[in-house]
Coordinates of C-alpha atoms in Angstrom, one line a residue:
M1 CA 0.1 -0.1 -0.1
K2 CA 1.3 3.4 -0.9
S3 CA 1.5 6.7 0.9
L4 CA -0.4 9.6 0.0
R5 CA 2.4 11.3 -1.8
Q6 CA 3.1 8.2 -3.8
W7 CA -0.5 7.5 -4.7
P8 CA -1.1 8.0 -8.5
G9 CA -2.9 11.3 -8.9
S10 CA -2.3 12.2 -5.4
A11 CA -1.2 15.7 -6.6
G12 CA -5.0 16.4 -6.8
I13 CA -6.0 14.8 -3.7
L14 CA -4.8 17.4 -1.0
P15 CA -6.2 20.3 -2.8
A16 CA -9.5 18.5 -3.1
V17 CA -9.6 17.6 0.4
R18 CA -8.7 21.0 1.4
G19 CA -11.5 22.5 -0.6
M20 CA -14.1 20.1 1.0
L21 CA -13.0 20.6 4.5
P22 CA -13.4 23.8 6.8
R23 CA -10.3 25.6 7.6
T24 CA -10.4 24.9 11.4
F25 CA -10.6 21.1 10.5
L26 CA -7.5 21.3 8.3
R27 CA -5.4 23.0 10.8
T28 CA -6.4 20.5 13.5
R29 CA -7.7 16.9 12.5
F30 CA -6.1 16.6 9.1
V31 CA -2.8 17.8 10.4
Q32 CA -3.0 15.4 13.4
V33 CA -3.5 12.5 10.8
I34 CA -0.4 13.1 9.0
R35 CA 1.5 13.7 12.1
Y36 CA 0.3 10.5 13.9
R37 CA 1.2 8.8 10.5
H38 CA 4.8 9.9 10.2
S39 CA 5.1 9.3 14.0
A40 CA 4.1 5.7 13.4
L41 CA 6.6 5.4 10.5
S42 CA 9.7 5.4 12.7
Q43 CA 8.4 3.1 15.4
S44 CA 8.2 -0.7 15.9
R45 CA 5.1 -2.4 15.6
P46 CA 4.0 -2.5 19.4
A47 CA 5.1 1.3 19.6
R48 CA 3.2 1.9 16.3
C49 CA -0.1 0.3 17.8
R50 CA 0.4 2.5 20.9
T51 CA 0.5 5.6 18.9
L52 CA -2.6 4.7 16.9
R53 CA -4.3 4.0 20.0
A54 CA -3.4 7.3 21.4
A55 CA -4.8 9.0 18.3
C56 CA -8.0 7.3 18.7
S57 CA -8.5 8.1 22.2
R58 CA -7.8 11.9 21.7
S59 CA -9.9 12.4 18.7
P60 CA -12.4 10.0 17.1
V61 CA -12.3 12.0 14.0
V62 CA -8.6 11.4 13.7
C63 CA -9.3 7.8 14.3
A64 CA -12.0 7.4 11.5
A65 CA -9.7 9.2 9.1
L66 CA -6.7 6.8 9.7
I67 CA -9.1 3.8 9.2
L68 CA -11.3 4.8 6.4
F69 CA -8.6 6.3 4.0
P70 CA -6.7 3.5 2.1
F71 CA -4.1 5.6 1.0
V72 CA -2.8 6.5 4.3
S73 CA 0.0 3.8 4.6
F74 CA 1.6 2.7 7.9
A75 CA 4.3 0.7 6.3
S76 CA 7.7 2.3 6.6
D77 CA 8.8 0.2 3.5
N78 CA 7.6 -1.5 0.6
P79 CA 7.3 -5.2 1.3
V80 CA 7.7 -8.0 -1.5
T81 CA 4.2 -8.9 -2.5
I82 CA 3.7 -12.6 -3.1
G83 CA 0.4 -13.6 -5.0
S84 CA -1.2 -16.8 -5.2
K85 CA -4.2 -18.6 -7.1
K86 CA -7.5 -19.7 -5.6
F87 CA -6.3 -23.4 -4.7
T88 CA -4.6 -25.1 -1.8
E89 CA -1.2 -25.7 -3.4
S90 CA -0.8 -22.1 -4.5
Y91 CA -1.7 -20.9 -1.0
V92 CA 0.9 -23.0 0.3
L93 CA 3.7 -22.0 -1.9
G94 CA 2.7 -18.3 -1.4
E95 CA 3.3 -18.9 2.3
I96 CA 6.5 -20.7 1.8
A97 CA 8.0 -17.8 -0.4
K98 CA 6.7 -15.3 2.3
R99 CA 8.5 -17.1 5.0
T100 CA 11.6 -17.8 3.1
L101 CA 11.9 -13.9 2.3
N102 CA 11.2 -13.1 5.8
D103 CA 13.7 -15.3 7.3
A104 CA 16.4 -13.8 5.0
G105 CA 15.3 -10.3 6.4
I106 CA 13.5 -9.3 3.5
P107 CA 9.8 -8.0 4.3
A108 CA 7.2 -9.8 2.5
E109 CA 3.4 -10.2 2.5
H110 CA 1.2 -12.7 0.9
R111 CA -2.0 -12.0 -1.2
Q112 CA -3.9 -15.2 -0.8
G113 CA -6.1 -16.5 -3.5
M114 CA -6.4 -13.8 -5.9
G115 CA -8.2 -15.7 -8.7
G116 CA -7.0 -17.6 -11.8
T117 CA -4.0 -17.3 -14.1
I118 CA -4.9 -14.2 -16.1
I119 CA -5.5 -12.0 -13.1
L120 CA -2.3 -13.1 -11.3
W121 CA -0.4 -12.5 -14.5
Q122 CA -2.0 -8.9 -15.1
A123 CA -1.2 -8.2 -11.4
L124 CA 2.4 -9.1 -12.0
R125 CA 2.7 -6.9 -15.1
G126 CA 0.9 -4.2 -13.4
R127 CA 3.3 -4.2 -10.5
Q128 CA 0.5 -4.8 -8.0
I129 CA 2.4 -8.0 -7.0
D130 CA 6.1 -9.0 -7.3
A131 CA 5.9 -12.5 -7.7
Y132 CA 3.7 -15.7 -7.6
P133 CA 3.8 -19.6 -8.3
E134 CA 3.1 -20.7 -11.7
Y135 CA 3.4 -23.7 -13.9
T136 CA 5.4 -24.1 -17.0
G137 CA 2.6 -25.6 -19.0
T138 CA 0.4 -22.7 -18.0
I139 CA 3.2 -20.2 -18.9
A140 CA 3.3 -21.6 -22.3
Q141 CA -0.4 -22.2 -23.1
E142 CA -2.2 -19.7 -21.2
I143 CA 0.4 -16.8 -21.1
L144 CA 2.5 -17.1 -24.1
K145 CA -0.3 -18.6 -26.1
T146 CA 1.7 -21.2 -27.9
D147 CA 0.6 -24.8 -28.7
R148 CA 4.0 -26.2 -28.8
K149 CA 6.1 -27.6 -26.0
L150 CA 8.5 -25.0 -24.8
S151 CA 11.9 -25.4 -22.7
L152 CA 12.3 -23.4 -19.8
N153 CA 15.0 -21.4 -21.5
E154 CA 12.5 -20.7 -24.4
I155 CA 9.7 -19.5 -21.7
R156 CA 12.4 -17.3 -20.0
E157 CA 13.5 -15.7 -23.4
A158 CA 9.9 -15.2 -24.3
L159 CA 9.0 -13.4 -20.5
V160 CA 11.8 -11.1 -21.0
K161 CA 9.8 -8.8 -23.1
F162 CA 7.2 -8.7 -20.3
D163 CA 10.1 -7.6 -17.6
V164 CA 9.3 -11.1 -16.0
G165 CA 11.7 -13.7 -15.0
A166 CA 11.3 -17.4 -13.8
T167 CA 13.0 -19.5 -11.5
E168 CA 14.2 -22.9 -12.1
P169 CA 11.6 -25.6 -11.4
L170 CA 10.7 -26.3 -7.8
G171 CA 11.1 -30.0 -8.2
F172 CA 7.6 -31.4 -8.9
N173 CA 5.4 -31.6 -12.0
N174 CA 1.6 -30.7 -11.2
T175 CA 0.0 -31.7 -14.2
Y176 CA -3.7 -31.8 -14.9
A177 CA -5.6 -35.1 -14.7
L178 CA -9.3 -36.5 -15.1
V179 CA -10.4 -38.4 -11.8
M180 CA -13.2 -40.5 -10.9
R181 CA -14.5 -42.4 -7.9
R182 CA -12.5 -45.7 -7.7
S183 CA -15.6 -47.8 -7.2
E184 CA -17.3 -46.3 -10.4
A185 CA -14.1 -46.4 -12.6
E186 CA -13.8 -50.3 -11.5
R187 CA -17.5 -50.8 -12.1
L188 CA -17.3 -49.5 -15.6
G189 CA -13.7 -50.7 -16.4
L190 CA -12.3 -47.4 -17.1
H191 CA -8.6 -46.9 -16.9
T192 CA -7.7 -44.2 -19.4
I193 CA -9.2 -41.0 -20.9
S194 CA -9.8 -42.8 -24.1
D195 CA -12.1 -45.3 -22.1
L196 CA -14.7 -42.3 -21.7
R197 CA -15.7 -42.5 -25.2
N198 CA -17.8 -45.4 -24.4
H199 CA -19.7 -43.7 -21.7
P200 CA -21.5 -40.6 -22.9
E201 CA -23.7 -40.7 -20.1
L202 CA -21.1 -39.6 -17.6
K203 CA -21.6 -36.2 -15.7
I204 CA -18.4 -34.2 -16.0
G205 CA -17.8 -31.2 -13.6
L206 CA -15.0 -29.0 -14.6
T207 CA -13.5 -25.9 -13.1
H208 CA -14.4 -22.7 -15.1
E209 CA -10.8 -21.8 -15.9
F210 CA -10.2 -25.5 -17.3
L211 CA -13.3 -25.3 -19.5
D212 CA -11.7 -21.9 -21.3
R213 CA -8.0 -22.9 -21.4
Q214 CA -6.1 -23.8 -24.6
D215 CA -4.9 -26.9 -22.6
G216 CA -8.3 -27.5 -21.2
W217 CA -11.6 -29.1 -22.0
Q218 CA -12.4 -28.4 -25.5
P219 CA -8.8 -29.2 -27.2
L220 CA -9.0 -32.4 -24.7
R221 CA -12.3 -33.4 -26.2
A222 CA -11.1 -32.9 -29.6
R223 CA -8.0 -34.9 -29.1
Y224 CA -9.9 -37.8 -27.5
A225 CA -13.2 -37.4 -29.4
L226 CA -15.1 -37.5 -26.2
P227 CA -18.9 -37.6 -26.5
Q228 CA -20.1 -36.3 -23.3
Q229 CA -22.5 -33.4 -23.4
N230 CA -23.4 -33.0 -19.8
V231 CA -20.5 -30.8 -18.6
I232 CA -20.9 -28.2 -15.9
G233 CA -18.5 -25.5 -14.4
I234 CA -17.8 -25.8 -10.9
D235 CA -15.4 -24.6 -8.2
H236 CA -12.2 -26.6 -7.8
A237 CA -13.0 -27.6 -4.1
L238 CA -16.6 -27.9 -4.5
G239 CA -15.9 -30.2 -7.3
Y240 CA -14.4 -32.8 -5.2
A241 CA -17.5 -32.7 -2.8
A242 CA -19.8 -33.1 -5.7
L243 CA -17.8 -36.1 -7.1
K244 CA -17.8 -37.7 -3.6
N245 CA -21.6 -37.4 -3.2
A246 CA -21.9 -38.6 -6.8
S247 CA -23.5 -35.5 -8.2
I248 CA -20.7 -35.6 -11.0
D249 CA -18.9 -38.6 -12.1
V250 CA -15.7 -37.2 -13.6
K251 CA -13.7 -33.8 -12.7
D252 CA -10.4 -32.1 -13.6
A253 CA -7.9 -32.2 -10.8
Y254 CA -4.2 -31.3 -10.0
S255 CA -1.9 -34.5 -9.9
T256 CA -0.5 -33.2 -6.4
D257 CA -4.1 -32.7 -4.9
A258 CA -4.3 -34.3 -1.5
K259 CA -8.0 -35.1 -2.0
I260 CA -7.2 -37.8 -4.7
A261 CA -5.9 -40.0 -2.1
E262 CA -8.2 -38.7 0.7
Y263 CA -11.5 -39.6 -1.3
D264 CA -10.1 -42.7 -2.9
L265 CA -10.3 -41.4 -6.4
V266 CA -8.6 -43.0 -9.6
T267 CA -6.6 -40.8 -12.1
L268 CA -7.3 -41.6 -15.6
E269 CA -4.2 -42.2 -17.7
D270 CA -3.4 -39.4 -20.3
N271 CA -2.8 -42.2 -22.9
L272 CA -2.5 -39.7 -25.9
Q273 CA -0.1 -37.7 -23.8
F274 CA -2.3 -34.4 -24.2
F275 CA -1.2 -32.5 -21.2
P276 CA 2.3 -31.0 -21.1
R277 CA 4.6 -30.9 -17.9
Y278 CA 3.6 -28.5 -15.4
E279 CA 6.9 -27.7 -13.6
A280 CA 6.3 -25.5 -10.7
V281 CA 8.3 -22.2 -10.9
F282 CA 8.1 -18.7 -9.3
L283 CA 7.4 -16.0 -11.8
Y284 CA 8.8 -12.5 -10.6
R285 CA 9.5 -9.0 -11.9
L286 CA 13.0 -8.5 -13.3
S287 CA 13.3 -5.2 -11.4
L288 CA 13.3 -7.0 -8.1
P289 CA 16.5 -6.5 -6.1
A290 CA 19.1 -9.3 -6.6
S291 CA 19.1 -10.5 -3.1
T292 CA 15.2 -11.0 -3.3
V293 CA 15.6 -12.9 -6.6
T294 CA 18.5 -14.9 -4.9
T295 CA 16.4 -15.8 -2.0
L296 CA 13.5 -17.1 -4.0
R297 CA 15.7 -19.3 -6.0
K298 CA 16.7 -21.0 -2.9
L299 CA 13.3 -22.9 -3.2
E300 CA 14.6 -24.3 -6.7
G301 CA 14.6 -28.3 -6.5
T302 CA 13.5 -28.5 -2.8
L303 CA 10.0 -30.0 -3.3
D304 CA 9.0 -33.3 -4.8
E305 CA 5.6 -34.6 -5.7
T306 CA 5.3 -36.8 -2.5
R307 CA 6.3 -33.8 -0.3
M308 CA 4.1 -31.3 -2.0
I309 CA 1.1 -33.8 -1.7
R310 CA 2.0 -33.9 2.2
L311 CA 2.1 -30.2 2.5
N312 CA -1.3 -29.9 0.6
A313 CA -2.9 -32.5 2.8
E314 CA -1.6 -30.8 6.0
A315 CA -3.2 -27.5 4.8
E316 CA -6.5 -29.2 4.2
R317 CA -6.5 -31.1 7.4
T318 CA -5.6 -28.1 9.7
R319 CA -7.3 -25.4 7.6
N320 CA -4.1 -23.6 8.0
Y321 CA -1.8 -22.6 5.2
T322 CA 0.8 -21.3 7.4
R323 CA 1.1 -24.4 9.3
A324 CA 1.3 -26.4 6.2
A325 CA 4.1 -24.1 4.9
N326 CA 6.1 -24.7 8.2
L327 CA 6.5 -28.3 7.5
Y328 CA 8.5 -27.4 4.6
F329 CA 10.9 -25.7 6.8
Q330 CA 10.8 -28.4 9.5
G331 CA 12.2 -30.7 6.7
G332 CA 15.7 -28.9 7.0
T333 CA 15.7 -26.3 4.6
G334 CA 14.8 -23.3 7.0
S335 CA 14.7 -22.1 10.3
T336 CA 12.5 -23.1 13.2
T337 CA 8.6 -23.2 13.0
A338 CA 7.4 -19.8 13.2
A339 CA 4.0 -19.0 15.1
G340 CA 1.1 -18.3 12.8
E341 CA -1.2 -15.2 13.1
S342 CA -3.9 -15.9 15.7
F343 CA -7.5 -15.9 14.6
W344 CA -8.3 -12.8 16.5
H345 CA -5.6 -10.8 15.0
K346 CA -6.6 -12.0 11.5
L347 CA -10.3 -11.2 12.3
T348 CA -9.1 -7.6 13.5
R349 CA -7.1 -7.1 10.2
W350 CA -10.1 -8.5 8.1
T351 CA -12.7 -6.4 9.6
L352 CA -10.6 -3.1 9.6
R353 CA -9.8 -3.6 5.9
H354 CA -13.6 -4.5 5.3
L355 CA -14.6 -1.2 7.1
E356 CA -12.0 0.6 5.0
L357 CA -13.3 -0.6 1.7
A358 CA -17.1 -0.2 2.8
G359 CA -16.7 3.2 4.4
F360 CA -14.6 4.9 1.8
S361 CA -16.7 3.7 -1.0
L362 CA -19.8 4.7 0.6
L363 CA -18.3 8.3 1.3
L364 CA -17.4 8.7 -2.3
A365 CA -21.1 7.4 -3.2
V366 CA -22.7 10.1 -1.0
I367 CA -20.6 12.9 -2.2
V368 CA -21.2 12.0 -5.9
G369 CA -24.8 10.5 -5.5
I370 CA -26.7 13.0 -3.9
P371 CA -25.7 16.0 -6.2
L372 CA -26.5 13.5 -9.3
G373 CA -29.9 12.7 -7.6
I374 CA -30.5 16.4 -7.2
I375 CA -30.0 16.8 -11.0
A376 CA -32.1 13.6 -11.8
S377 CA -34.9 15.0 -9.9
R378 CA -35.5 17.7 -12.5
G379 CA -36.3 15.1 -15.1
G380 CA -35.7 15.6 -18.7
P381 CA -33.1 13.7 -20.7
T382 CA -30.2 14.4 -18.3
G383 CA -32.1 13.0 -15.2
H384 CA -33.2 10.0 -17.3
S385 CA -29.7 9.3 -18.5
I386 CA -28.3 9.7 -14.8
L387 CA -30.9 7.1 -13.5
G388 CA -30.4 5.0 -16.5
F389 CA -26.4 4.8 -16.0
A390 CA -26.8 4.0 -12.1
S391 CA -29.4 1.2 -13.0
V392 CA -27.1 -0.5 -15.6
V393 CA -24.1 -0.4 -13.5
Q394 CA -26.3 -2.2 -10.8
T395 CA -27.2 -5.0 -13.3
I396 CA -23.6 -5.8 -13.9
P397 CA -22.6 -8.9 -12.0
S398 CA -20.0 -7.8 -9.3
L399 CA -17.4 -10.3 -10.6
A400 CA -17.8 -9.2 -14.1
L401 CA -17.6 -5.4 -12.9
L402 CA -14.3 -6.2 -11.0
A403 CA -12.6 -8.0 -14.2
L404 CA -13.7 -5.1 -16.1
L405 CA -12.0 -2.4 -14.1
V406 CA -8.6 -4.6 -13.5
P407 CA -7.1 -3.9 -16.8
L408 CA -7.9 0.0 -17.0
P409 CA -5.0 2.3 -16.2
F410 CA -4.7 3.4 -12.5
F411 CA -6.7 0.6 -11.1
G412 CA -5.4 -3.1 -11.6
I413 CA -5.3 -5.4 -8.7
S414 CA -5.6 -3.1 -5.8
V415 CA -7.7 -1.6 -3.2
R416 CA -8.4 1.4 -5.7
T417 CA -10.2 -1.2 -7.9
A418 CA -12.3 -2.7 -5.1
I419 CA -13.4 0.9 -3.8
A420 CA -14.3 1.9 -7.4
A421 CA -16.5 -1.2 -7.7
L422 CA -18.1 -0.6 -4.5
F423 CA -18.6 3.2 -5.2
L424 CA -20.4 2.3 -8.5
Y425 CA -22.6 -0.3 -6.9
G426 CA -23.7 2.0 -4.1
L427 CA -24.6 5.0 -6.6
L428 CA -28.2 3.7 -7.5
P429 CA -29.8 3.6 -4.0
I430 CA -28.6 7.1 -3.3
V431 CA -29.5 8.7 -6.8
R432 CA -32.8 7.2 -7.0
N433 CA -33.9 7.8 -3.3
T434 CA -32.5 11.5 -3.5
A435 CA -34.4 12.1 -6.8
S436 CA -37.8 10.4 -5.6
G437 CA -37.4 12.3 -2.3
L438 CA -37.2 15.6 -4.0
Q439 CA -40.0 14.8 -6.7
D440 CA -42.4 13.8 -4.1
I441 CA -42.4 17.3 -2.3
P442 CA -45.8 18.8 -2.8
R443 CA -46.3 21.3 -5.4
A444 CA -48.0 23.9 -3.2
L445 CA -45.0 23.7 -0.8
R446 CA -42.6 24.6 -3.6
E447 CA -44.9 27.4 -4.7
S448 CA -45.0 28.9 -1.5
A449 CA -41.2 28.9 -1.1
I450 CA -41.0 30.7 -4.4
A451 CA -43.6 33.2 -3.2
L452 CA -41.4 34.0 -0.3
G453 CA -38.9 35.2 -2.5
L454 CA -36.2 32.4 -1.4
S455 CA -33.2 31.9 -3.9
P456 CA -33.1 28.4 -5.6
M457 CA -30.0 27.4 -3.3
T458 CA -31.9 28.5 -0.2
R459 CA -34.9 26.5 -1.2
L460 CA -32.9 23.5 -1.9
W461 CA -30.9 23.5 1.3
K462 CA -33.6 24.8 3.6
I463 CA -36.6 23.3 2.5
Y464 CA -36.3 20.8 -0.2
I465 CA -33.4 18.5 1.2
P466 CA -34.9 18.5 4.8
M467 CA -38.3 17.5 3.4
A468 CA -36.6 14.7 1.2
S469 CA -34.1 13.7 4.1
R470 CA -35.9 10.4 5.1
S471 CA -35.8 9.1 1.6
I472 CA -32.2 10.2 1.1
L473 CA -31.0 8.7 4.3
A474 CA -33.0 5.4 3.3
G475 CA -30.9 5.3 0.0
I476 CA -27.6 5.9 2.1
K477 CA -28.7 3.0 4.4
T478 CA -29.4 0.7 1.5
S479 CA -26.1 1.5 -0.2
A480 CA -24.0 1.0 3.0
V481 CA -25.5 -2.5 3.7
I482 CA -24.9 -3.4 -0.2
N483 CA -21.3 -2.3 0.1
I484 CA -20.7 -4.4 3.2
G485 CA -22.1 -7.5 1.6
T486 CA -20.3 -6.9 -1.9
A487 CA -17.0 -6.0 -0.4
T488 CA -16.4 -9.7 0.4
L489 CA -15.8 -10.2 -3.1
A490 CA -12.6 -7.8 -3.0
A491 CA -10.8 -10.6 -1.9
L492 CA -10.9 -12.1 -5.3
I493 CA -8.4 -9.3 -6.3
G494 CA -6.3 -9.3 -3.2
A495 CA -7.8 -6.3 -1.5
G496 CA -8.6 -8.2 1.8
G497 CA -11.4 -7.9 4.0
L498 CA -13.8 -10.5 5.4
G499 CA -13.8 -12.2 1.9
E500 CA -10.5 -13.5 2.7
P501 CA -11.9 -16.5 5.0
I502 CA -14.9 -16.9 2.8
L503 CA -12.7 -17.6 -0.4
S504 CA -10.4 -19.8 1.9
G505 CA -13.2 -21.9 3.3
L506 CA -14.6 -22.4 -0.2
N507 CA -11.2 -23.8 -1.4
L508 CA -10.9 -25.9 1.4
N509 CA -14.7 -26.8 1.6
D510 CA -14.6 -25.8 5.1
H511 CA -17.8 -24.4 6.6
V512 CA -16.3 -23.1 9.7
T513 CA -13.6 -21.1 7.8
I514 CA -16.5 -19.6 5.5
L515 CA -18.6 -18.8 8.6
Q516 CA -15.5 -16.7 9.9
G517 CA -15.9 -14.3 7.3
A518 CA -19.7 -14.5 6.7
I519 CA -20.8 -14.0 10.4
P520 CA -18.8 -10.9 11.1
A521 CA -20.0 -9.5 7.6
A522 CA -23.8 -10.0 8.6
L523 CA -23.1 -8.4 12.2
L524 CA -21.3 -5.6 10.5
A525 CA -24.5 -5.0 8.4
L526 CA -26.8 -5.0 11.3
L527 CA -24.6 -2.7 13.2
V528 CA -24.8 -0.3 10.4
Q529 CA -28.5 -0.6 9.9
W530 CA -28.8 0.1 13.7
G531 CA -26.5 3.1 13.3
F532 CA -28.5 4.5 10.7
D533 CA -31.6 4.1 12.6
L534 CA -30.0 6.1 15.3
T535 CA -28.7 8.7 12.8
D536 CA -32.3 9.2 11.5
R537 CA -33.3 10.7 15.0
V538 CA -30.6 13.2 14.7
L539 CA -30.7 14.3 10.9
I540 CA -34.6 13.9 10.2
P541 CA -36.4 16.8 11.2
K542 CA -38.9 15.6 13.9
G543 CA -42.2 16.3 12.0
L544 CA -41.2 13.9 9.4
R545 CA -40.3 11.0 11.5
L546 CA -42.7 7.9 11.5

């Protein structure tokens, strides 16, 4: 996370804030925020926490500003950011890389479960992350878009033009495979992928990424002339649960998945050798310091298939990726086991980031939405266009909106993208309720205000907006609840929040971990609801309350 001065476009932020806030506030509260920030930068973590507690105890306004503004950073350095995909092995490898760098004295953080290949690749090229675990077959097929098998040297040469490098293989091949329940495979006499030709009735469940990959379902189906039509898209971890309860008969898997042995599944032989080798490597930005790259390369050749399966099994057994990664270091390639982050510390971190995302996006939605609602209340083509735009944005699926914003300049895989998406989603209730509240003001009252000789601005602020305040606050309340719920999706692009345990729980098919994020998010929504109910008593004129 960058500081205010480093943030893109920050040259206009301070003047904008200065223009919105009263002079007295600028001389006191805003200055205090900057002062506390710089004081915290030079301190250790415990001292930094004491400084922030002191700030909050002296001024709630300063405390709120420190939490809500994502461009205020409390990191005195720029840690190396490791990304990972949304499956167990990638989580574990990300934790191993983070621990390896930290043990070498290099600050590092791990953004867990950021999505699929393309999202991680865009994040790496856009400098939102510095490294992530990838596989040679995926690099050749999905990133470099080639159908032929490439050597690692050829891959490296092709990646240079993207300012990206690759380590040597970590030591194991995690190829794609098709798996079935052993009992079903033995009953039907299935041993190879070719054998599937004789059983078009089988139900196949595949990950969404595998359905669209160049080394995925369509080319595989063409190579083997498979007749199956009953193919559905399903999450990787949920696919194992569906296979276990016979909702599907065949699914795609990674050869090092621990659940293959746990669920007593059989891997169908790739007898036509369709899948290339998927040697695990770390991709990294070539602009990283040489010491960081050298440390990452210490992982080369240290993991074989058996050991990786054991780490994956530990992660799924304990629901703890850090503990699974620690097994790697207990094997003699690192220091002693480090204590993992406690649940309450993680819950605090998730909740504060969630409040930051929802709070700042709601603030922007209020600042922009109320003026737009005022304009829309006047009707005409402009008003209809504003309401039409806000309505169209609301119909875009949240995942699609995030995906559309990621490639745009300034956004990428970042907190900015999550806040922008939440801001757009929060506009419609505020704009529509503001417009409706103003349009519902009786005509006689409008004419009376005009007859009194009040200026248009005075009529708006002294009469119309107070009359419409119930409707406006109802829109803001709805927007706040929507933002808190939708903010859980920010974890898909590494923005954190209470979506982190939800995604992790989906990956592990663990309901307890899912609830660690879902329950606090629901409680936050209820607290916001109650908070606005109290606010109604303060801001809505007494004569307009129910």
